[in-house]
GROMACS .gro file of C-alpha atoms in nm:
model
  274
    1MET     CA    1  22.119  14.916  21.920
    2VAL     CA    2  22.085  14.578  21.703
    3PRO     CA    3  22.368  14.383  21.709
    4LEU     CA    4  22.527  14.298  21.327
    5PRO     CA    5  22.485  13.929  21.249
    6SER     CA    6  22.810  13.737  21.262
    7PRO     CA    7  22.958  13.682  20.964
    8VAL     CA    8  23.072  13.320  20.973
    9PRO     CA    9  22.677  13.186  20.948
   10LEU     CA   10  22.637  13.471  20.670
   11LEU     CA   11  22.894  13.279  20.498
   12LEU     CA   12  22.805  12.939  20.555
   13GLN     CA   13  22.466  13.024  20.379
   14VAL     CA   14  22.673  13.173  20.080
   15ALA     CA   15  22.878  12.874  20.028
   16LYS     CA   16  22.534  12.665  20.046
   17ARG     CA   17  22.368  12.875  19.771
   18LYS     CA   18  22.657  12.826  19.577
   19LEU     CA   19  22.680  12.470  19.605
   20ARG     CA   20  22.310  12.425  19.566
   21ALA     CA   21  22.305  12.644  19.256
   22ARG     CA   22  22.594  12.421  19.094
   23MET     CA   23  22.419  12.079  19.208
   24ARG     CA   24  22.107  12.195  19.042
   25ALA     CA   25  22.268  12.228  18.679
   26VAL     CA   26  22.436  11.906  18.733
   27LEU     CA   27  22.123  11.722  18.823
   28GLN     CA   28  21.941  11.913  18.525
   29GLU     CA   29  22.184  11.715  18.303
   30ILE     CA   30  22.142  11.355  18.377
   31SER     CA   31  21.909  11.161  18.194
   32ALA     CA   32  21.615  10.973  18.292
   33GLU     CA   33  21.758  10.660  18.216
   34SER     CA   34  22.096  10.721  18.446
   35VAL     CA   35  21.856  10.785  18.730
   36ALA     CA   36  21.658  10.471  18.716
   37LYS     CA   37  21.958  10.255  18.680
   38GLN     CA   38  22.138  10.431  18.951
   39THR     CA   39  21.814  10.372  19.134
   40GLN     CA   40  21.792  10.038  19.087
   41GLN     CA   41  22.120   9.995  19.221
   42VAL     CA   42  22.074  10.177  19.530
   43VAL     CA   43  21.774  10.037  19.607
   44HIS     CA   44  21.900   9.691  19.596
   45ARG     CA   45  22.173   9.809  19.819
   46LEU     CA   46  21.937   9.958  20.067
   47LEU     CA   47  21.712   9.636  20.112
   48SER     CA   48  22.019   9.451  20.141
   49LEU     CA   49  22.120   9.637  20.452
   50PRO     CA   50  22.097   9.412  20.750
   51GLU     CA   51  21.944   9.718  20.916
   52TYR     CA   52  21.665   9.763  20.690
   53GLN     CA   53  21.585   9.396  20.709
   54ALA     CA   54  21.540   9.387  21.064
   55ALA     CA   55  21.398   9.735  21.081
   56ARG     CA   56  21.050   9.756  21.171
   57GLY     CA   57  20.957  10.135  21.126
   58ILE     CA   58  21.148  10.291  20.881
   59GLY     CA   59  21.135  10.697  20.723
   60VAL     CA   60  21.103  10.758  20.378
   61TYR     CA   61  21.155  11.061  20.190
   62LEU     CA   62  20.918  11.064  19.880
   63SER     CA   63  21.130  11.159  19.589
   64MET     CA   64  21.054  11.433  19.311
   65ALA     CA   65  20.989  11.335  18.958
   66SER     CA   66  21.355  11.367  18.854
   67GLY     CA   67  21.705  11.415  18.932
   68GLU     CA   68  21.713  11.189  19.243
   69ILE     CA   69  21.671  10.813  19.354
   70ALA     CA   70  21.354  10.708  19.341
   71THR     CA   71  21.188  10.557  19.685
   72ALA     CA   72  20.847  10.407  19.533
   73PRO     CA   73  21.012  10.077  19.565
   74ILE     CA   74  21.110  10.120  19.886
   75VAL     CA   75  20.760  10.215  20.005
   76SER     CA   76  20.639   9.904  19.837
   77HIS     CA   77  20.903   9.690  19.959
   78ALA     CA   78  20.871   9.799  20.358
   79LEU     CA   79  20.489   9.810  20.314
   80ALA     CA   80  20.477   9.414  20.169
   81HIS     CA   81  20.729   9.298  20.410
   82GLY     CA   82  20.518   9.409  20.706
   83LYS     CA   83  20.715   9.713  20.807
   84ARG     CA   84  20.559  10.035  20.971
   85VAL     CA   85  20.633  10.297  20.721
   86TYR     CA   86  20.622  10.664  20.789
   87VAL     CA   87  20.660  10.959  20.506
   88PRO     CA   88  20.729  11.351  20.538
   89PHE     CA   89  20.423  11.579  20.604
   90THR     CA   90  20.507  11.934  20.637
   91TYR     CA   91  20.283  12.171  20.821
   92GLU     CA   92  20.236  12.494  20.994
   93SER     CA   93  20.456  12.514  21.355
   94PRO     CA   94  20.230  12.590  21.641
   95ALA     CA   95  20.545  12.718  21.817
   96ALA     CA   96  20.603  12.934  21.553
   97THR     CA   97  20.291  13.078  21.510
   98ALA     CA   98  20.302  13.187  21.871
   99ALA     CA   99  20.664  13.301  21.844
  100SER     CA  100  20.525  13.552  21.565
  101VAL     CA  101  20.325  13.755  21.833
  102SER     CA  102  20.573  13.741  22.090
  103SER     CA  103  20.790  14.022  22.174
  104ALA     CA  104  21.103  14.093  21.936
  105ALA     CA  105  21.328  14.042  22.209
  106ALA     CA  106  21.243  13.668  22.259
  107ALA     CA  107  21.429  13.380  22.140
  108PRO     CA  108  21.463  13.318  21.799
  109ALA     CA  109  21.170  13.167  21.645
  110ARG     CA  110  21.130  12.822  21.512
  111PRO     CA  111  21.088  12.756  21.142
  112ARG     CA  112  20.751  12.869  21.059
  113ALA     CA  113  20.708  12.527  20.832
  114VAL     CA  114  20.801  12.217  21.003
  115MET     CA  115  20.835  11.876  20.911
  116ASP     CA  116  20.689  11.524  21.059
  117LEU     CA  117  20.675  11.173  20.964
  118VAL     CA  118  20.325  11.029  20.918
  119SER     CA  119  20.204  10.669  20.852
  120VAL     CA  120  20.126  10.494  20.561
  121HIS     CA  121  19.810  10.252  20.563
  122SER     CA  122  19.921  10.047  20.255
  123TRP     CA  123  20.011  10.055  19.896
  124GLN     CA  124  19.695  10.141  19.801
  125ASP     CA  125  19.685  10.443  19.985
  126TYR     CA  126  20.022  10.554  19.883
  127GLN     CA  127  19.887  10.548  19.505
  128GLN     CA  128  19.614  10.780  19.604
  129PHE     CA  129  19.872  11.045  19.745
  130GLN     CA  130  19.886  11.356  19.485
  131ARG     CA  131  20.179  11.517  19.352
  132ASP     CA  132  20.291  11.861  19.441
  133ARG     CA  133  20.442  12.111  19.211
  134TRP     CA  134  20.789  11.897  19.227
  135GLY     CA  135  20.622  11.609  19.177
  136ILE     CA  136  20.632  11.450  19.534
  137PRO     CA  137  20.347  11.226  19.630
  138VAL     CA  138  20.204  11.400  19.938
  139PRO     CA  139  19.951  11.251  20.176
  140ALA     CA  140  19.606  11.474  20.161
  141GLU     CA  141  19.563  11.716  20.480
  142GLY     CA  142  19.222  11.628  20.544
  143SER     CA  143  19.357  11.258  20.608
  144ILE     CA  144  19.677  11.350  20.885
  145ALA     CA  145  19.403  11.300  21.133
  146THR     CA  146  19.408  10.914  21.059
  147ARG     CA  147  19.744  10.870  21.052
  148ALA     CA  148  19.991  10.800  21.310
  149SER     CA  149  20.277  11.037  21.346
  150CYS     CA  150  20.606  11.065  21.501
  151LEU     CA  151  20.624  11.368  21.708
  152ALA     CA  152  20.358  11.491  21.956
  153GLU     CA  153  20.365  11.832  21.796
  154LEU     CA  154  20.136  11.711  21.467
  155GLU     CA  155  19.922  11.501  21.711
  156GLN     CA  156  19.828  11.821  21.904
  157LYS     CA  157  19.750  12.018  21.611
  158VAL     CA  158  19.468  11.819  21.497
  159ALA     CA  159  19.366  11.649  21.806
  160GLY     CA  160  19.050  11.799  21.744
  161GLU     CA  161  18.965  11.603  21.450
  162GLY     CA  162  19.065  11.251  21.654
  163ALA     CA  163  19.425  11.216  21.556
  164ARG     CA  164  19.591  10.877  21.610
  165ALA     CA  165  19.811  10.739  21.889
  166GLY     CA  166  20.173  10.854  21.811
  167ALA     CA  167  20.348  10.633  21.608
  168GLY     CA  168  20.601  10.322  21.708
  169PRO     CA  169  20.991  10.416  21.728
  170LEU     CA  170  21.161  10.477  21.411
  171ASP     CA  171  21.465  10.248  21.320
  172LEU     CA  172  21.551  10.363  21.063
  173VAL     CA  173  21.503  10.687  20.832
  174VAL     CA  174  21.634  10.711  20.407
  175VAL     CA  175  21.697  11.078  20.396
  176PRO     CA  176  21.705  11.287  20.074
  177GLY     CA  177  21.982  11.587  20.017
  178MET     CA  178  22.129  11.806  19.702
  179ALA     CA  179  22.475  11.683  19.759
  180PHE     CA  180  22.711  11.441  20.034
  181ASP     CA  181  23.091  11.406  20.055
  182ALA     CA  182  23.310  11.152  20.125
  183GLY     CA  183  23.244  11.201  20.528
  184ARG     CA  184  22.864  11.161  20.490
  185GLY     CA  185  22.811  11.513  20.507
  186ARG     CA  186  22.469  11.617  20.364
  187LEU     CA  187  22.381  11.956  20.204
  188GLY     CA  188  21.955  11.924  20.209
  189HIS     CA  189  21.758  12.192  19.997
  190GLY     CA  190  21.753  12.489  20.195
  191LYS     CA  191  21.455  12.469  20.461
  192GLY     CA  192  21.615  12.241  20.715
  193TYR     CA  193  21.333  12.018  20.762
  194TYR     CA  194  21.534  11.714  20.804
  195ASP     CA  195  21.796  11.831  21.033
  196ASN     CA  196  21.478  12.016  21.272
  197PHE     CA  197  21.298  11.700  21.264
  198PHE     CA  198  21.637  11.500  21.373
  199ARG     CA  199  21.649  11.734  21.665
  200ARG     CA  200  21.275  11.732  21.746
  201TYR     CA  201  21.250  11.338  21.751
  202GLN     CA  202  21.617  11.344  21.968
  203GLU     CA  203  21.438  11.594  22.217
  204ASN     CA  204  21.134  11.357  22.203
  205GLN     CA  205  21.382  11.004  22.300
  206PHE     CA  206  21.573  11.206  22.566
  207ALA     CA  207  21.259  11.315  22.761
  208GLN     CA  208  21.090  10.979  22.694
  209ASP     CA  209  21.391  10.761  22.776
  210GLY     CA  210  21.665  10.923  22.918
  211ARG     CA  211  21.996  11.067  22.759
  212GLU     CA  212  22.170  10.749  22.850
  213LYS     CA  213  21.939  10.488  22.675
  214ALA     CA  214  21.790  10.732  22.398
  215LYS     CA  215  21.829  10.567  22.068
  216MET     CA  216  21.839  10.733  21.707
  217PRO     CA  217  21.708  10.582  21.384
  218LEU     CA  218  21.990  10.506  21.146
  219LEU     CA  219  22.010  10.779  20.908
  220VAL     CA  220  22.075  10.624  20.526
  221ALA     CA  221  22.113  10.898  20.258
  222LEU     CA  222  22.042  10.760  19.910
  223ALA     CA  223  22.264  10.936  19.634
  224LEU     CA  224  22.292  10.962  19.290
  225HIS     CA  225  22.684  10.950  19.179
  226GLU     CA  226  22.701  11.307  19.041
  227GLN     CA  227  22.572  11.449  19.384
  228VAL     CA  228  22.882  11.325  19.578
  229LEU     CA  229  23.175  11.550  19.565
  230ALA     CA  230  23.468  11.434  19.484
  231GLU     CA  231  23.787  11.455  19.747
  232PRO     CA  232  23.920  11.694  19.893
  233GLN     CA  233  23.601  11.908  19.837
  234THR     CA  234  23.372  11.914  20.154
  235ILE     CA  235  22.970  12.013  20.249
  236PRO     CA  236  22.972  12.332  20.411
  237ALA     CA  237  22.823  12.260  20.733
  238ASP     CA  238  22.810  12.343  21.120
  239HIS     CA  239  22.667  12.220  21.437
  240LEU     CA  240  22.329  12.232  21.288
  241ASP     CA  241  22.416  11.992  21.026
  242TRP     CA  242  22.322  11.611  21.082
  243GLN     CA  243  22.569  11.384  20.934
  244MET     CA  244  22.436  11.082  20.788
  245ASP     CA  245  22.543  10.728  20.891
  246VAL     CA  246  22.537  10.555  20.570
  247VAL     CA  247  22.523  10.748  20.240
  248ILE     CA  248  22.449  10.471  19.970
  249VAL     CA  249  22.568  10.598  19.580
  250GLY     CA  250  22.427  10.494  19.236
  251ASP     CA  251  22.794  10.429  19.130
  252GLY     CA  252  22.784  10.115  19.400
  253ARG     CA  253  22.987  10.320  19.666
  254MET     CA  254  22.872  10.278  20.042
  255LEU     CA  255  22.982  10.511  20.228
  256GLN     CA  256  22.917  10.445  20.638
  257ALA     CA  257  23.015  10.540  20.952
  258SER     CA  258  23.163  10.307  21.178
  259PRO     CA  259  22.903  10.138  21.494
  260GLU     CA  260  23.039  10.351  21.746
  261ASP     CA  261  23.018  10.672  21.546
  262ARG     CA  262  22.646  10.603  21.444
  263SER     CA  263  22.390  10.799  21.563
  264PRO     CA  264  22.291  10.814  21.923
  265ALA     CA  265  22.331  11.198  21.792
  266PRO     CA  266  22.572  11.458  21.953
  267PRO     CA  267  22.341  11.695  22.119
  268THR     CA  268  22.497  11.993  21.965
  269HIS     CA  269  22.285  11.915  21.679
  270GLY     CA  270  22.020  12.139  21.612
  271ALA     CA  271  21.743  12.285  21.461
  272GLN     CA  272  21.733  12.534  21.160
  273SER     CA  273  22.000  12.417  20.936
  274ALA     CA  274  21.999  12.411  20.563
   0.00000   0.00000   0.00000
């Protein structure tokens, strides 16, 4: 007899879907002028952060054509100031492929599509990225073998094509989201790409440096003020959802954790969240 799924995760997923639908309606009403104005405010605040200024390696989400804080100015500034810049690239997980042919009684499979962060060579390189159906600039799949990646799995996947050596450590990651709360909770777009990436990156750091010395990057989310829930509303979340260290908001607010609460990251954080 197959056990029935727990109602708690199902209720959580329903709550997340409802909040995403609500936020999509809100974001569709925000003018391009408002997004541009809030982007200017948020980017200025990010570039002023001492942690950003000291960072040598940063991850940056690449923004959609509308409805979120634009990140091209961050990529440009970071490259111009000699930082190593890494951007998202999604691909089919070898582990998920292997799991799909294993026994049904095996442990739950990893997501079929996962994300790594890969290096940007230059601003000119970035300008060659083609936009996908959401208007997000994406590095060409054929160029991935020339790029450093933050996780070993992607390098192993393309090793036969001459993959580059691994990336240096990440000091800061700029994270997108659909909604946030005052406690720096984050609702993603539902694929689990970032939560899964942070868990795998943490595992790599544990393996490389040990649990005591492992260091996670500062997780900085960027938000339009319409994306931040009014208190006492909170993001529906469980132990699989990573909390942000900092949320920079388009109305001038900056929600941040105390230094001792920032993310060396709790070991309970996990893989397949929304």
